[in-house]
Amino acid sequence: MGKLVVVAIGGNALVKGNDYDTIQDQYEAVCEIAVNIADMVEAGCEVIVTHGNGPQVGYTLRRGEIAEKVAGMPSVPLVNCVADTQGGIGYQIQQALTNEFIRRGMKQKVATVITQVEVSSNDPNFKKPSKPVGSFFTLEQAQELEKEHPDWVFVEDSGRGYRRVVPSPQPIDIVEKDAIKSLIESGYVVIAVGGGGIPVVKRADQTYEGIDAVIDKDLATSLLADQIQAEILIITTGVPKVFIHFGKPNQKALDKITVSETKQYVLEEHFPKGSMLPKIEASLSFLEKSGSRVIITNPESLKAAINNAAGTHIVKSYREDV
Ligand SMILES: Nc1ncnc2c1ncn2[C@@H]1O[C@H](COP(=O)(O)OP(=O)(O)O)[C@@H](O)[C@H]1O
Ligand SMILES: NC(=O)OP(=O)(O)O
């Protein structure tokens, strides 16, 4: 059996241009990433793919709101928007990967698992929305929209513009973890925990109920990687490596760092809250539980990254890293 690797794809990586990207544009972006994932599978890795939905879930929510306003149709609850994007993006990744394996003459099987992720209804994050979704706006546009919709909250998103935010509770349990594990053991490439998973809470009688939120996909991916005892967690995003002094003239790319060095960089505030920090927190959480290595890189570098030739590698300690 090969190394069990969980690979997360950022939702922003799937939208190339702007709000007017089509579904076909998104499929083309997915197809490019599928080539990189197929390379890893061909190199012998057992792979689970997770993905974000930040832009897409915001668009889906907005479509429902506009349909309600213009045509009086019932709006779609946020939790169902998450489920819709999980299914829609999962379908595209599943088809792109299946086709890539067919082209390569590989008999690899692919399946997407609709994944619920348990959160606590008492999570304090329900009271302070923090997860940016949907379009990017200028400050003036955001102020105008806030006037129009007093219940909407906007934040500045890592120098890229203003975005609406929704509650983002901490993931507690991946409900379908055993199904995901069984599929991997049966030889499937599995797509799971899309959009951070569909947020659900447990009722007193132990049954589940959906709740309106968007879970951070890096945190949910890290939890999944721990619960299925993966060896490596790879978080792909828009940059080939993590930097200190990011965006400044003295920025420096990091090749390999330990958990304790990473914690020091967190204290020195090298990683912004809405972008790189959740990835770093997810990485530390995985390494402090079961994981042995986290790689943060862009999708193009995946194959090189598993051969230690690309990306930023975070390890428990240099001594243990052989
Ligand atoms: N210290 C840093 N090192 C590298 N990238 C950083 C850093 N700080 C902020 N970034 C930015 O954060 C982005 C990743 O966050 P984001 O785009 O929100 O994630 P996702 O790819 O999951 O959608 C990177 O593409 C980069 O532009
Ligand atoms: N759910 C989520 O974290 O999506 P993004 O990675 O697209 O922000």
mmCIF file of C-alpha atoms in Angstrom, residues 23 27 30 51 85-97 112 191:
data_model
loop_
_atom_site.group_PDB
_atom_site.id
_atom_site.type_symbol
_atom_site.label_atom_id
_atom_site.label_comp_id
_atom_site.label_asym_id
_atom_site.label_seq_id
_atom_site.Cartn_x
_atom_site.Cartn_y
_atom_site.Cartn_z
ATOM 1 C CA ILE A 23 -19.329 26.549 -14.558
ATOM 2 C CA TYR A 27 -14.484 22.625 -14.727
ATOM 3 C CA VAL A 30 -10.655 21.364 -11.920
ATOM 4 C CA HIS A 51 -11.973 21.079 -1.445
ATOM 5 C CA THR A 85 -21.684 23.237 -3.622
ATOM 6 C CA GLN A 86 -20.256 20.037 -2.122
ATOM 7 C CA GLY A 87 -22.245 18.009 -4.659
ATOM 8 C CA GLY A 88 -21.570 20.328 -7.600
ATOM 9 C CA ILE A 89 -17.819 20.681 -7.084
ATOM 10 C CA GLY A 90 -17.503 17.012 -6.053
ATOM 11 C CA TYR A 91 -19.161 15.994 -9.332
ATOM 12 C CA GLN A 92 -16.678 18.055 -11.335
ATOM 13 C CA ILE A 93 -13.618 16.674 -9.500
ATOM 14 C CA GLN A 94 -14.987 13.112 -9.758
ATOM 15 C CA GLN A 95 -15.576 13.396 -13.507
ATOM 16 C CA ALA A 96 -12.264 15.167 -14.207
ATOM 17 C CA LEU A 97 -10.287 12.556 -12.250
ATOM 18 C CA THR A 112 -17.405 11.307 -3.823
ATOM 19 C CA ILE A 191 -13.447 13.103 -2.684
#
